[in-house]
GROMACS .gro file of C-alpha atoms in nm:
model
  203
    1MET     CA    1  12.575   7.470   7.015
    2ALA     CA    2  12.917   7.520   6.852
    3ASP     CA    3  12.935   7.518   6.472
    4SER     CA    4  13.189   7.259   6.356
    5ALA     CA    5  13.233   7.453   6.028
    6LYS     CA    6  13.393   7.742   6.215
    7PRO     CA    7  13.772   7.765   6.260
    8VAL     CA    8  13.867   7.614   6.597
    9VAL     CA    9  14.083   7.814   6.837
   10ALA     CA   10  14.223   7.692   7.169
   11ALA     CA   11  14.322   7.968   7.414
   12PHE     CA   12  14.533   7.867   7.714
   13ASP     CA   13  14.624   8.068   8.020
   14PHE     CA   14  14.977   7.984   8.137
   15ASP     CA   15  15.046   8.027   8.512
   16GLY     CA   16  14.842   7.778   8.713
   17THR     CA   17  14.682   7.628   8.402
   18ILE     CA   18  14.973   7.489   8.202
   19THR     CA   19  15.206   7.519   8.503
   20THR     CA   20  15.157   7.416   8.863
   21ARG     CA   21  15.235   7.762   9.001
   22ASP     CA   22  15.327   8.124   8.934
   23THR     CA   23  15.628   8.192   8.712
   24PHE     CA   24  15.638   8.573   8.729
   25VAL     CA   25  15.791   8.622   9.074
   26PRO     CA   26  16.054   8.349   9.020
   27PHE     CA   27  16.156   8.531   8.701
   28LEU     CA   28  16.190   8.857   8.893
   29SER     CA   29  16.409   8.682   9.152
   30LEU     CA   30  16.628   8.532   8.882
   31ALA     CA   31  16.657   8.865   8.700
   32PHE     CA   32  16.703   9.105   8.990
   33GLY     CA   33  16.793   8.894   9.295
   34ARG     CA   34  16.567   8.786   9.577
   35ARG     CA   35  16.670   9.067   9.811
   36ARG     CA   36  16.594   9.345   9.564
   37VAL     CA   37  16.262   9.187   9.471
   38ALA     CA   38  16.166   9.145   9.838
   39LEU     CA   39  16.249   9.511   9.905
   40ALA     CA   40  16.044   9.620   9.604
   41PHE     CA   41  15.741   9.423   9.726
   42ALA     CA   42  15.789   9.553  10.082
   43SER     CA   43  15.796   9.912   9.955
   44LEU     CA   44  15.455   9.851   9.799
   45ALA     CA   45  15.298   9.698  10.109
   46VAL     CA   46  15.038   9.976  10.135
   47GLU     CA   47  14.939   9.926   9.772
   48GLY     CA   48  14.921   9.552   9.835
   49LEU     CA   49  14.682   9.616  10.125
   50LYS     CA   50  14.470   9.832   9.896
   51VAL     CA   51  14.449   9.543   9.649
   52TRP     CA   52  14.342   9.308   9.929
   53LEU     CA   53  14.075   9.562  10.035
   54ARG     CA   54  13.971   9.601   9.670
   55LEU     CA   55  14.066   9.968   9.675
   56SER     CA   56  14.324   9.906   9.405
   57THR     CA   57  14.389   9.634   9.147
   58ARG     CA   58  14.643   9.363   9.076
   59ASP     CA   59  14.704   9.535   8.744
   60ARG     CA   60  14.805   9.857   8.918
   61PHE     CA   61  15.028   9.667   9.161
   62LYS     CA   62  15.204   9.494   8.870
   63GLU     CA   63  15.261   9.828   8.697
   64LEU     CA   64  15.429   9.960   9.010
   65ILE     CA   65  15.651   9.651   9.051
   66VAL     CA   66  15.761   9.673   8.689
   67ALA     CA   67  15.835  10.044   8.728
   68LYS     CA   68  16.053   9.979   9.033
   69LEU     CA   69  16.249   9.685   8.893
   70PHE     CA   70  16.267   9.724   8.516
   71ARG     CA   71  16.348  10.092   8.469
   72ASP     CA   72  16.687  10.122   8.292
   73ALA     CA   73  16.745   9.744   8.302
   74SER     CA   74  16.927   9.598   8.001
   75VAL     CA   75  16.705   9.442   7.734
   76PRO     CA   76  16.977   9.197   7.615
   77ARG     CA   77  17.051   9.082   7.972
   78LEU     CA   78  16.689   9.025   8.070
   79SER     CA   79  16.620   8.856   7.737
   80GLU     CA   80  16.893   8.605   7.821
   81VAL     CA   81  16.754   8.562   8.173
   82GLY     CA   82  16.414   8.503   8.013
   83ARG     CA   83  16.554   8.225   7.796
   84GLU     CA   84  16.712   8.064   8.101
   85HIS     CA   85  16.386   8.091   8.297
   86ALA     CA   86  16.194   7.934   8.009
   87ARG     CA   87  16.420   7.629   8.032
   88ARG     CA   88  16.383   7.611   8.411
   89ILE     CA   89  16.004   7.620   8.417
   90GLU     CA   90  15.964   7.324   8.185
   91SER     CA   91  15.960   7.108   8.499
   92LEU     CA   92  15.653   7.299   8.628
   93MET     CA   93  15.428   7.210   8.336
   94ARG     CA   94  15.132   6.982   8.396
   95PRO     CA   95  15.145   6.659   8.193
   96GLN     CA   96  14.770   6.666   8.125
   97ALA     CA   97  14.793   7.025   7.999
   98LEU     CA   98  15.074   6.930   7.763
   99GLU     CA   99  14.871   6.633   7.643
  100ARG     CA  100  14.573   6.859   7.571
  101ILE     CA  101  14.793   7.105   7.382
  102ARG     CA  102  14.926   6.817   7.171
  103TRP     CA  103  14.569   6.702   7.104
  104HIS     CA  104  14.466   7.046   6.977
  105ARG     CA  105  14.780   7.069   6.767
  106GLY     CA  106  14.710   6.725   6.620
  107GLN     CA  107  14.356   6.836   6.529
  108GLY     CA  108  14.498   7.134   6.341
  109HIS     CA  109  14.344   7.385   6.582
  110HIS     CA  110  14.484   7.736   6.618
  111LEU     CA  111  14.669   7.758   6.951
  112VAL     CA  112  14.690   8.089   7.138
  113MET     CA  113  14.861   8.142   7.473
  114VAL     CA  114  14.693   8.426   7.667
  115SER     CA  115  14.880   8.521   7.982
  116ALA     CA  116  14.956   8.802   8.224
  117SER     CA  117  15.311   8.669   8.247
  118LEU     CA  118  15.595   8.825   8.051
  119ASP     CA  119  15.700   8.791   7.691
  120LEU     CA  120  16.064   8.770   7.801
  121TYR     CA  121  16.021   8.401   7.877
  122LEU     CA  122  15.683   8.314   7.725
  123ASP     CA  123  15.812   8.379   7.372
  124GLY     CA  124  16.034   8.074   7.398
  125VAL     CA  125  15.780   7.863   7.585
  126ALA     CA  126  15.499   7.932   7.338
  127GLU     CA  127  15.722   7.851   7.042
  128HIS     CA  128  15.846   7.531   7.205
  129LEU     CA  129  15.489   7.412   7.275
  130GLY     CA  130  15.371   7.486   6.921
  131PHE     CA  131  15.147   7.788   6.983
  132GLN     CA  132  15.080   7.999   6.676
  133ASP     CA  133  15.019   8.316   6.876
  134LEU     CA  134  15.118   8.462   7.211
  135LEU     CA  135  14.916   8.734   7.382
  136CYS     CA  136  15.083   8.844   7.704
  137THR     CA  137  15.217   9.127   7.916
  138ALA     CA  138  15.534   9.296   7.792
  139PRO     CA  139  15.761   9.554   7.962
  140SER     CA  140  15.811   9.853   7.733
  141ARG     CA  141  16.153   9.917   7.589
  142ASN     CA  142  16.352  10.225   7.496
  143ARG     CA  143  16.611  10.088   7.254
  144SER     CA  144  16.849   9.872   7.461
  145SER     CA  145  16.687   9.932   7.802
  146PHE     CA  146  16.346   9.909   7.963
  147ASP     CA  147  16.165  10.230   8.055
  148GLY     CA  148  15.967  10.098   8.353
  149GLY     CA  149  15.630  10.082   8.180
  150LEU     CA  150  15.421   9.820   8.004
  151GLN     CA  151  15.333   9.787   7.637
  152GLY     CA  152  14.961   9.824   7.684
  153PRO     CA  153  14.754   9.695   7.977
  154ASN     CA  154  14.838   9.388   8.183
  155CYS     CA  155  14.699   9.088   7.993
  156ARG     CA  156  14.445   8.980   8.253
  157GLY     CA  157  14.066   8.976   8.290
  158PRO     CA  158  13.877   9.170   8.018
  159GLU     CA  159  14.210   9.247   7.848
  160LYS     CA  160  14.244   8.878   7.754
  161VAL     CA  161  13.920   8.895   7.558
  162ARG     CA  162  14.013   9.228   7.402
  163ARG     CA  163  14.343   9.084   7.279
  164LEU     CA  164  14.174   8.773   7.142
  165GLU     CA  165  13.926   8.991   6.955
  166ALA     CA  166  14.209   9.204   6.816
  167LEU     CA  167  14.379   8.887   6.691
  168LEU     CA  168  14.078   8.685   6.572
  169GLY     CA  169  13.801   8.938   6.510
  170ASP     CA  170  13.447   8.858   6.620
  171LEU     CA  171  13.480   8.560   6.855
  172SER     CA  172  13.138   8.432   6.747
  173ALA     CA  173  13.301   8.350   6.413
  174VAL     CA  174  13.528   8.089   6.572
  175GLU     CA  175  13.472   7.782   6.786
  176LEU     CA  176  13.665   7.877   7.098
  177TYR     CA  177  13.810   7.644   7.359
  178ALA     CA  178  13.945   7.828   7.665
  179TYR     CA  179  14.147   7.698   7.958
  180GLY     CA  180  14.205   7.897   8.277
  181ASP     CA  181  14.243   7.869   8.652
  182SER     CA  182  14.170   8.204   8.813
  183ALA     CA  183  13.949   8.512   8.830
  184GLY     CA  184  14.181   8.666   8.572
  185ASP     CA  185  14.047   8.414   8.319
  186ARG     CA  186  13.678   8.463   8.397
  187GLU     CA  187  13.597   8.680   8.095
  188MET     CA  188  13.791   8.459   7.854
  189LEU     CA  189  13.610   8.151   7.982
  190ALA     CA  190  13.273   8.328   7.953
  191ALA     CA  191  13.347   8.409   7.588
  192ALA     CA  192  13.430   8.047   7.501
  193ASP     CA  193  13.213   7.779   7.345
  194HIS     CA  194  13.407   7.523   7.550
  195PRO     CA  195  13.528   7.674   7.880
  196TYR     CA  196  13.753   7.465   8.106
  197TYR     CA  197  13.823   7.591   8.456
  198ARG     CA  198  14.114   7.422   8.635
  199PRO     CA  199  14.088   7.110   8.418
  200PHE     CA  200  14.440   6.981   8.478
  201GLU     CA  201  14.482   7.019   8.854
  202SER     CA  202  14.493   6.645   8.920
  203ALA     CA  203  14.810   6.625   8.704
   0.00000   0.00000   0.00000
């Protein structure tokens, strides 16, 4: 049973939980053009098949997509695209998810967004929704351009729990609410006192 004397933390996945669908690929299309993105995915068809056969991982596939598209891309340009994308995806947010976020905020709970999507647009979204912390995937930068890598692992699966522990310390010391919608949230939900799997899908 959760201890009400503990600090309360609410951790929300983003894509599919707060939103109705994926926001990563639409960002890529906006940033690089649909044709270039389609060609990049097509060039990785064999790797995609390996993922489907469980001979590779979604994390590895994402690393390869980022390497193909982001290498030498301008940080200022993609940051501006990210801000535009953040405005566009407001229409994809689930009303019940937004209501739950407001409830936690009203209770004074610590809000953390934990997502495999990119900081380029989640920075603005998390701030707008009143999250105190954002844990997400970030393309690595070399001054004014991207180098084609990631800053640490893709924020998915066990990495979500690792990042929460790095931020909060021992998770048993907090009362944790967690909201997710996919296998990539399984470990975060398992670590929570109050796990919610696909709670907003009727919205």
